[in-house]
mmCIF file of C-alpha atoms and ligand atoms in Angstrom:
data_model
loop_
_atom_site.group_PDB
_atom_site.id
_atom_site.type_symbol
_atom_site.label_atom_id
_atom_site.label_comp_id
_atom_site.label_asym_id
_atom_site.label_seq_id
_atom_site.Cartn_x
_atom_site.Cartn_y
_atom_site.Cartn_z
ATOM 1 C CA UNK A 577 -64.462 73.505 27.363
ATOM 2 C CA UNK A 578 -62.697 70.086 25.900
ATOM 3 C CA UNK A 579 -63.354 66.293 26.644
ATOM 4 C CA UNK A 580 -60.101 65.153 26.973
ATOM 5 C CA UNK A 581 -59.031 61.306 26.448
ATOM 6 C CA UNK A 582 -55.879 60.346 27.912
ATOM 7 C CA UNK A 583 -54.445 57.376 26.939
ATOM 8 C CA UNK A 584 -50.821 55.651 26.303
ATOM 9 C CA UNK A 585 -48.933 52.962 26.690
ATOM 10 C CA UNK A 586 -48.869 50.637 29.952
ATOM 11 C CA UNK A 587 -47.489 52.763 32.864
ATOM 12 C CA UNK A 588 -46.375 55.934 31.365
ATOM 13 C CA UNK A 589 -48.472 57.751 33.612
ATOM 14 C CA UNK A 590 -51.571 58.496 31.903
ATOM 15 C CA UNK A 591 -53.857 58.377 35.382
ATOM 16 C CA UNK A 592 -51.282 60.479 36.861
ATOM 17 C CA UNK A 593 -51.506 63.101 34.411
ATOM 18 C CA UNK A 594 -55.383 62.589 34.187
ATOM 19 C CA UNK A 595 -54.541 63.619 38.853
ATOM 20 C CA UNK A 596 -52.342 66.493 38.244
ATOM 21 C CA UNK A 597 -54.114 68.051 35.894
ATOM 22 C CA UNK A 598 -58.273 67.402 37.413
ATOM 23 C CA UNK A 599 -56.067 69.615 39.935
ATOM 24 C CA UNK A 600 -54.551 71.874 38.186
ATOM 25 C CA UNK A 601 -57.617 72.550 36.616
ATOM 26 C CA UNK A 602 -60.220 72.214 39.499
ATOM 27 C CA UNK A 603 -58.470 76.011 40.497
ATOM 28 C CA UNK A 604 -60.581 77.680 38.321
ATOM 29 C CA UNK A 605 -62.992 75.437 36.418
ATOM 30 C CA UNK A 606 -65.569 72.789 37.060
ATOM 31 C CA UNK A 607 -63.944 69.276 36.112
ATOM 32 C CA UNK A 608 -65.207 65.328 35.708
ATOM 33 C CA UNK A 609 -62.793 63.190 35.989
ATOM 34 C CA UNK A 610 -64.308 60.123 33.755
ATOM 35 C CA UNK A 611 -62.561 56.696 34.704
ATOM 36 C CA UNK A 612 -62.998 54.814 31.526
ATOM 37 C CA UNK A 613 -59.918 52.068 32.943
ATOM 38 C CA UNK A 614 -61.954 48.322 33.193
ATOM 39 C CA UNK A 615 -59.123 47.413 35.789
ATOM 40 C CA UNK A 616 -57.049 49.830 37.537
ATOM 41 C CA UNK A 617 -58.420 50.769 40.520
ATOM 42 C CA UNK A 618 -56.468 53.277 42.123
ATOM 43 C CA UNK A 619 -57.920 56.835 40.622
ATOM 44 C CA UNK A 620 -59.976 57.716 43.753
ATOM 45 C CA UNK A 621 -56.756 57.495 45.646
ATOM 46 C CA UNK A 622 -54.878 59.517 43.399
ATOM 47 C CA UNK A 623 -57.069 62.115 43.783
ATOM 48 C CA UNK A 624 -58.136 61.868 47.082
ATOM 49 C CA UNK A 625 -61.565 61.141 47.080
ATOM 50 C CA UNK A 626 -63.619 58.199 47.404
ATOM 51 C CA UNK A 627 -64.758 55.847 45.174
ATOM 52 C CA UNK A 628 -68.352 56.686 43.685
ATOM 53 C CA UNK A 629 -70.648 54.417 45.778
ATOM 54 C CA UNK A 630 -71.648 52.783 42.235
ATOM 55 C CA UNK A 631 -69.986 52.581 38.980
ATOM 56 C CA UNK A 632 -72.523 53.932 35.703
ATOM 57 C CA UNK A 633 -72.759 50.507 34.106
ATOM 58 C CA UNK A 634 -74.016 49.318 37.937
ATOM 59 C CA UNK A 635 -76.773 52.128 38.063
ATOM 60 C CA UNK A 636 -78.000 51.466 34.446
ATOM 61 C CA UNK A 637 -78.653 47.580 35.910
ATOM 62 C CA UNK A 638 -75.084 45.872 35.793
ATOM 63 C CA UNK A 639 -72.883 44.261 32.593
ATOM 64 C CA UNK A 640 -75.368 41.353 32.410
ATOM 65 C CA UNK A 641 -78.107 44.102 31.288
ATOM 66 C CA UNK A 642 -76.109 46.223 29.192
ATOM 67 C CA UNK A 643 -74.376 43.527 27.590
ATOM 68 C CA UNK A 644 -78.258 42.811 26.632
ATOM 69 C CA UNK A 645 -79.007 46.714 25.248
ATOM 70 C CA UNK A 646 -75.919 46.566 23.369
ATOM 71 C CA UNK A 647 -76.648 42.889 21.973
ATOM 72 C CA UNK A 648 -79.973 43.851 20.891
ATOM 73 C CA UNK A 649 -78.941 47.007 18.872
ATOM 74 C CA UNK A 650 -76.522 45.341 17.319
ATOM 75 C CA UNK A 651 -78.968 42.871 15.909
ATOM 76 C CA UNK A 652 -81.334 45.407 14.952
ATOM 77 C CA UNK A 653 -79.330 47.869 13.101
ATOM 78 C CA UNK A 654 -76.344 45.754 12.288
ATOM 79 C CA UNK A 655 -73.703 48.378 13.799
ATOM 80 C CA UNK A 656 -73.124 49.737 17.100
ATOM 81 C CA UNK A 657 -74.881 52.653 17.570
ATOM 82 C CA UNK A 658 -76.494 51.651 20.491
ATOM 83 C CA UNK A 659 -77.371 55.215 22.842
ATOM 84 C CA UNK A 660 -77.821 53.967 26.369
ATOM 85 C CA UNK A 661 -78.518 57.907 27.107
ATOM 86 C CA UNK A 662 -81.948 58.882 25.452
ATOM 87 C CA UNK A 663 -80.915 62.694 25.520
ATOM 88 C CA UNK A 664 -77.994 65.171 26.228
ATOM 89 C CA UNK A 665 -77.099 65.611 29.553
ATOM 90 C CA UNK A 666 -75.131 68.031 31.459
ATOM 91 C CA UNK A 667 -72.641 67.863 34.728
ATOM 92 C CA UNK A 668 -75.425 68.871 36.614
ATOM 93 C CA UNK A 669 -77.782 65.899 35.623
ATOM 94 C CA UNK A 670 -75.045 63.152 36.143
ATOM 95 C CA UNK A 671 -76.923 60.004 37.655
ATOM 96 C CA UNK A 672 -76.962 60.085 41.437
ATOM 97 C CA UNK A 673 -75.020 57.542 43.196
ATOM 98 C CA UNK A 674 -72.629 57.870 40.484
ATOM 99 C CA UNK A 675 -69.983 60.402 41.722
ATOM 100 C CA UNK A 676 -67.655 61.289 44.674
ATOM 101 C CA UNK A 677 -65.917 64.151 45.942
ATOM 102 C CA UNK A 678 -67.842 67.277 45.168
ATOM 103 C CA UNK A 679 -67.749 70.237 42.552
ATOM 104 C CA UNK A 680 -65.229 71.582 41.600
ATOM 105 C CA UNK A 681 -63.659 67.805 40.587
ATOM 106 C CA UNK A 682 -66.174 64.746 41.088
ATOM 107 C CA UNK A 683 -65.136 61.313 39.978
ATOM 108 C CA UNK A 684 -67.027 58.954 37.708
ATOM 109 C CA UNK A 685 -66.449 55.582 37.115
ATOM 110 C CA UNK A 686 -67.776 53.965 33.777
ATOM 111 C CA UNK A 687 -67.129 50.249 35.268
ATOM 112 C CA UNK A 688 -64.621 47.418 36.183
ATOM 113 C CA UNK A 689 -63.817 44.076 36.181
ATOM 114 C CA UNK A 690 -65.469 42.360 38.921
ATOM 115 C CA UNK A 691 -65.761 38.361 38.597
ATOM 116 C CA UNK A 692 -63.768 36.049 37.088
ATOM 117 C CA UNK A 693 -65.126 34.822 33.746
ATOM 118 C CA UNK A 694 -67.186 37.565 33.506
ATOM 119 C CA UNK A 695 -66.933 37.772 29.997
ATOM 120 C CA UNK A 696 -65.118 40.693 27.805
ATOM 121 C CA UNK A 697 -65.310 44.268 28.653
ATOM 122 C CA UNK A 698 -67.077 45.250 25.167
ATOM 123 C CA UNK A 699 -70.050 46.804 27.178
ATOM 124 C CA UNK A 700 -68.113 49.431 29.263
ATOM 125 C CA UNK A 701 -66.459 50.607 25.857
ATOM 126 C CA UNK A 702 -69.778 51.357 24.082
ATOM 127 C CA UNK A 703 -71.115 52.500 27.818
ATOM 128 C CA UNK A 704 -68.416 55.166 27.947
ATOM 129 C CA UNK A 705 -69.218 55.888 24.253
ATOM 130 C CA UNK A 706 -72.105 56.755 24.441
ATOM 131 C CA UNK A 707 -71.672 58.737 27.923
ATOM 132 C CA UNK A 708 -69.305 60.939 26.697
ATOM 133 C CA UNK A 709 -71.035 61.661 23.374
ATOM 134 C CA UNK A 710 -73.964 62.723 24.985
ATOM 135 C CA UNK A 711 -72.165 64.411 27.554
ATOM 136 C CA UNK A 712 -72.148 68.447 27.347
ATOM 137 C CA UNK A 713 -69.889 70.717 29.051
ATOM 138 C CA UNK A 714 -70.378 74.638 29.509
ATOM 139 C CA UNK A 715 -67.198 77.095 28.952
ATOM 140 C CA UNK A 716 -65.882 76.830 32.285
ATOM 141 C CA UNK A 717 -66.586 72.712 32.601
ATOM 142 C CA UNK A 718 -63.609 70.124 31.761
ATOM 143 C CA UNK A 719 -64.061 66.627 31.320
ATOM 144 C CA UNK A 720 -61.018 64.672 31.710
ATOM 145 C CA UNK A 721 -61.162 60.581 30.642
ATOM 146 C CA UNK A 722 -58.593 57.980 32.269
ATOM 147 C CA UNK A 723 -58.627 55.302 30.300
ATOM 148 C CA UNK A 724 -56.528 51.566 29.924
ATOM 149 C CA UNK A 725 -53.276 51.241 28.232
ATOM 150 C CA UNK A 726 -53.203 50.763 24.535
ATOM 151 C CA UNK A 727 -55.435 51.520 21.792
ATOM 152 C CA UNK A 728 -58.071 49.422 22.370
ATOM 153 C CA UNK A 729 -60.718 52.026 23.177
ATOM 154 C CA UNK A 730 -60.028 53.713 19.760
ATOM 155 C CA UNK A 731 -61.826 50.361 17.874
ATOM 156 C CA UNK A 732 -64.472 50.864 19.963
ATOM 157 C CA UNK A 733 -64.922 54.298 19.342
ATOM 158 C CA UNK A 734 -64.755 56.165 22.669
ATOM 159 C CA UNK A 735 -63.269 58.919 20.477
ATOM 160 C CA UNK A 736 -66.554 59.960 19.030
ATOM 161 C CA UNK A 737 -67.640 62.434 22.004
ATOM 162 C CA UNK A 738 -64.012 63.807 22.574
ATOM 163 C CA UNK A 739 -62.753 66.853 21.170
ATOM 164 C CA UNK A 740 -58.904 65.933 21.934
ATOM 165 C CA UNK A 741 -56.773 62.887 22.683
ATOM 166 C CA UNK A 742 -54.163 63.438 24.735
ATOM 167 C CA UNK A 743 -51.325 60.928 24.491
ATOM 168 C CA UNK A 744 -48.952 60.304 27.638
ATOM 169 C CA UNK A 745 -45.553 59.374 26.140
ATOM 170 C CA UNK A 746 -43.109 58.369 28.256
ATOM 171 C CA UNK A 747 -39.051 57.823 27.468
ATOM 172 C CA UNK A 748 -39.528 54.467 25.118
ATOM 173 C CA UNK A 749 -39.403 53.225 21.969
ATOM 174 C CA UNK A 750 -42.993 51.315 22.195
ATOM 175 C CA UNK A 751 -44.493 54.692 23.392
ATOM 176 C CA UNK A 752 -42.945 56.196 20.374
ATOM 177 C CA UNK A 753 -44.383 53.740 17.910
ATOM 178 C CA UNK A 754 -47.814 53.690 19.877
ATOM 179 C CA UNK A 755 -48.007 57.529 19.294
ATOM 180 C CA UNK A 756 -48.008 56.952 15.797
ATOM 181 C CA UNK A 757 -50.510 54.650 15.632
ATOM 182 C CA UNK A 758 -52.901 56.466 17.686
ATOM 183 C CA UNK A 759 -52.275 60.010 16.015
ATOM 184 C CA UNK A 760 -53.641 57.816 12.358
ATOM 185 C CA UNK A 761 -56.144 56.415 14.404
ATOM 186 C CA UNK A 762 -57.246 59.996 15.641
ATOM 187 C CA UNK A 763 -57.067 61.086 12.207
ATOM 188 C CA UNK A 764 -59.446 58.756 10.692
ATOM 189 C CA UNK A 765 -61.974 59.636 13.477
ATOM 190 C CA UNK A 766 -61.687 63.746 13.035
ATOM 191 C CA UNK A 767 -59.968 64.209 16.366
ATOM 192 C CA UNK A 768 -57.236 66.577 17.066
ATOM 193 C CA UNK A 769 -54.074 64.514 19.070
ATOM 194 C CA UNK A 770 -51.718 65.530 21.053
ATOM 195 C CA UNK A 771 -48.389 64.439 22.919
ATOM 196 C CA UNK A 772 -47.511 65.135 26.988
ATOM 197 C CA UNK A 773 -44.272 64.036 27.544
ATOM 198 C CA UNK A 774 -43.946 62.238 31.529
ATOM 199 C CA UNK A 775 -40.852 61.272 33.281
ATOM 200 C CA UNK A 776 -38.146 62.702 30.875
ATOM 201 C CA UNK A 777 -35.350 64.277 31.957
ATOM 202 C CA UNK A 778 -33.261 66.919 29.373
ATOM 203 C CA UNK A 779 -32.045 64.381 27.495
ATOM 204 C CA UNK A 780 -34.801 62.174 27.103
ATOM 205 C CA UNK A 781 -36.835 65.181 26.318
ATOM 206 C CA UNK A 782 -34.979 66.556 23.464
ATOM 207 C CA UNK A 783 -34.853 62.730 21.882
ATOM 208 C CA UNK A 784 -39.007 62.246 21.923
ATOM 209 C CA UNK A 785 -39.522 65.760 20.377
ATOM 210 C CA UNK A 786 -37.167 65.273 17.529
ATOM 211 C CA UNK A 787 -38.649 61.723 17.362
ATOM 212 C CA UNK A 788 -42.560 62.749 17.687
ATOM 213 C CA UNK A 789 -42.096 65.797 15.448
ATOM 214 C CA UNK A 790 -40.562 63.304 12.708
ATOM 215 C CA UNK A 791 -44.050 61.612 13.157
ATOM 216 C CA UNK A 792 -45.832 64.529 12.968
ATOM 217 C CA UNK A 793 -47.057 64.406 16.798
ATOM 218 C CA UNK A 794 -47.276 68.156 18.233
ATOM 219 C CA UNK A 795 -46.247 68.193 21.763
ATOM 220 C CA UNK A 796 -48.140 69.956 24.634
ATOM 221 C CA UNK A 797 -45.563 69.866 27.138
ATOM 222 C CA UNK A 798 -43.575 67.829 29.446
ATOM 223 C CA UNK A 799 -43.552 66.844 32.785
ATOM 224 C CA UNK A 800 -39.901 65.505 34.405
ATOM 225 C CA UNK A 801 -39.624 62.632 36.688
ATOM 226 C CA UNK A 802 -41.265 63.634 40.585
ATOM 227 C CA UNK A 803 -39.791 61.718 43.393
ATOM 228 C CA UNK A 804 -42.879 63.162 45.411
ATOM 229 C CA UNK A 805 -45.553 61.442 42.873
ATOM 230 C CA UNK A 806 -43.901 58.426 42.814
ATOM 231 C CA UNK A 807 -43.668 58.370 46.859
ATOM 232 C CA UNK A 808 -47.580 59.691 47.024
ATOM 233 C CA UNK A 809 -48.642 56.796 44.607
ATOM 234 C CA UNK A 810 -46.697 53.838 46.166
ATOM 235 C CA UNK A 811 -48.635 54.745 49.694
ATOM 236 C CA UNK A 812 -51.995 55.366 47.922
ATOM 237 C CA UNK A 813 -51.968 59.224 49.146
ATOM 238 C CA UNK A 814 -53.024 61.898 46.878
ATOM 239 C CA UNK A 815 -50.699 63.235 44.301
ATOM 240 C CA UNK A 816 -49.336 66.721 45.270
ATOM 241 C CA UNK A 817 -49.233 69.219 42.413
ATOM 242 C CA UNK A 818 -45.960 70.846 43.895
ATOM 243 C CA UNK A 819 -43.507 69.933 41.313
ATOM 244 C CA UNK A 820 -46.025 69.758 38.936
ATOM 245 C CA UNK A 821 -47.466 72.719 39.228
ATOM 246 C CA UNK A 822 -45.827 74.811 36.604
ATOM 247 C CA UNK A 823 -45.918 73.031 33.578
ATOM 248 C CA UNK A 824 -49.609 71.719 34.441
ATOM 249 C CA UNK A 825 -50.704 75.245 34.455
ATOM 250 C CA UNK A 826 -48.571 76.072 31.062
ATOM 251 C CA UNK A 827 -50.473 72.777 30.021
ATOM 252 C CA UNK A 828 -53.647 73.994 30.616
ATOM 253 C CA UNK A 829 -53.203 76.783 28.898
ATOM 254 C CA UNK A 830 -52.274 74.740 25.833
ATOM 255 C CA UNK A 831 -54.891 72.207 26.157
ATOM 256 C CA UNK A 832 -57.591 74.793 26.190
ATOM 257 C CA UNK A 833 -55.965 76.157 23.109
ATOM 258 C CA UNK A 834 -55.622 73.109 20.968
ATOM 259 C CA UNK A 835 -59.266 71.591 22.128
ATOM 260 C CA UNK A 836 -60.824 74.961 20.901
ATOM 261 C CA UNK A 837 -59.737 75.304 17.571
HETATM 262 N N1 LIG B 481 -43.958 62.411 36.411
HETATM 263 C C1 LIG B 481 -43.801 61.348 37.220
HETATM 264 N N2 LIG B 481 -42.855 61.341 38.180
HETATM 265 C C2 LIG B 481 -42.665 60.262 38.975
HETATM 266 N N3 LIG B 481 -43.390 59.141 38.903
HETATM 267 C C3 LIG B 481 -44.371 59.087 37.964
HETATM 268 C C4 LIG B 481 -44.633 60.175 37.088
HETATM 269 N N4 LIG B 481 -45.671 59.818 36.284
HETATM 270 C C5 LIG B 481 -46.030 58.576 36.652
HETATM 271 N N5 LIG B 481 -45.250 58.126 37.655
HETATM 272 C C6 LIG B 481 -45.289 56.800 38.288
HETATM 273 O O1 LIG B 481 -45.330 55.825 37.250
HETATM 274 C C7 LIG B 481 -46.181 54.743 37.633
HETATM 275 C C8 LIG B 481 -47.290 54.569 36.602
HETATM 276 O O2 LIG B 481 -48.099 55.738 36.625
HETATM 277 P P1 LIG B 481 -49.651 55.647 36.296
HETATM 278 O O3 LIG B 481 -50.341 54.641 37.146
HETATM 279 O O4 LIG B 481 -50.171 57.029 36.288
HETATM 280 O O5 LIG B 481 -49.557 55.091 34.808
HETATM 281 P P2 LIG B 481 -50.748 54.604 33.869
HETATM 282 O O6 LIG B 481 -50.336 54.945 32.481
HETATM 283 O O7 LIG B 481 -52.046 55.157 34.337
HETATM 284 O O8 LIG B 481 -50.683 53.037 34.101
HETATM 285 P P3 LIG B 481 -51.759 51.933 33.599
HETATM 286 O O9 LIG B 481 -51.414 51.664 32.173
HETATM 287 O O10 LIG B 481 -51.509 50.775 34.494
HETATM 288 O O11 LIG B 481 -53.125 52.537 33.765
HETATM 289 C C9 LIG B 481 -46.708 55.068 39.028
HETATM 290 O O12 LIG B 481 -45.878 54.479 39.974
HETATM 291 C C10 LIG B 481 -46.565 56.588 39.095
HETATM 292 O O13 LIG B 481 -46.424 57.078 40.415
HETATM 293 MG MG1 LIG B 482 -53.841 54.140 34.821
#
């Protein structure tokens, strides 16, 4: 089944979405949720699980040594096809340590900010790169990837390993113009790209579908505004799927459909 990237524009609801629908999904299917977000920290909340006890750029030694791997590729081959995975791996063979909550939805976090000056967060990008493109999922296995706001993450590639992007587009006119960008940018890597609309109302609905079908952006479906999620997230509890429920599972349906073709 798919790797999914989620991304969009700075609040529009993209780890929300990326909650619902691990839920949704975790019904019937086995699903990684893949935090690929350097800052936000509120995922595990959201879906009401811990934190993994370390993040994947911690187990593989921490940013100083990665930063290193990735430095030294890039010298030797002049490009940045550095594999911190030697082989394809499977759900099953994720590094230990790595994940919480337990199958059907575990949580992985690729890594985060963590001290000031730090330095740039170019070696989580080609981290969760190279994860995802080695990562392999059976028929009944989802992979679902949170990531930060903006398009970033498309110059770095994290596309490579995904077979959709999933754009959260909420009712504005910089989501709007974001779409576009990131449905060229999807095009020039080979990936299929799709719209979710989040927190529209009839109105606001009918506007971004006339607008994102002018752009050529299909549209997957459309979530309205949920007093409940908002409630859930501003007390850190886990976001209920009533309200949700029906067009996440229409969603999925859609998703499934889109990623497979
Ligand atoms: N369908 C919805 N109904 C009600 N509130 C929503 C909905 N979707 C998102 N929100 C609220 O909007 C805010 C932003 O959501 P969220 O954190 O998921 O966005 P994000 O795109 O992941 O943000 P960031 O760019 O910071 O990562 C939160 O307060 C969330 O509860
Ligand atoms: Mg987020």
């Amino acid at each position: 089944m798919p790797k999914v990237i989620v991304c969009g524009r700075g609040g529009s609801g993209k780890s929300t979405v990326v909650s619902l629908l691990a839920k949704a999904l975790a019904e019937r299917n086995r699903v990684l949720v893949v935090d690929a977000d350097e800052s936000n920290l509120g995922l595990p909340q959201m879906l009401g699980q811990p934190a993994p006890e370390v993040t994947l750029m911690g187990y593989l030694g921490g940013k100083p040594a990665v930063r290193k791997q990735l430095m030294a590729a890039l010298k030797e081959e002049g490009g940045e096809k550095v594999n911190f995975f030697t082989q394809d791996f499977g759900l099953a063979e994720l590094p230990p340590g790595c994940t919480s909550g337990e199958w059907p939805l575990k949580l992985l976090r690729i890594g985060k900010i963590e001290h000031s000056k730090e330095g740039c967060a170019c070696p989580m990008g080609a981290l969760a790169r190279s994860f995802l493109k080695r990562l392999r999922v059976e028929p009944n296995e989802w992979v679902l990837v949170d990531t930060e706001a903006g398009v970033e993450h498309f110059g770095r590639g994290l596309l490579e390993g995904a077979d959709l992007v999933l754009m959260v587009v909420d009712p504005s006119h910089e989501a709007l113009l974001l779409a576009e960008r990131a449905r060229s940018l999807s095009a020039e890597a080979g990936k299929r790209f799709a719209a979710l609309l989040n927190k529209v109302d009839q109105e606001t609905e009918a506007f971004l579908r006339r607008e994102l079908a002018a752009r050529g952006v299909p549209v997957l479906g459309a979530l309205g505004f949920i007093p409940g999620i908002l409630q859930a997230n501003l007390k850190g509890d886990p976001l209920p799927l009533s309200g949700a429920r029906q067009p996440l599972i229409e969603l999925v349906a859609v998703v499934a459909d889109q990623a497979a073709v």
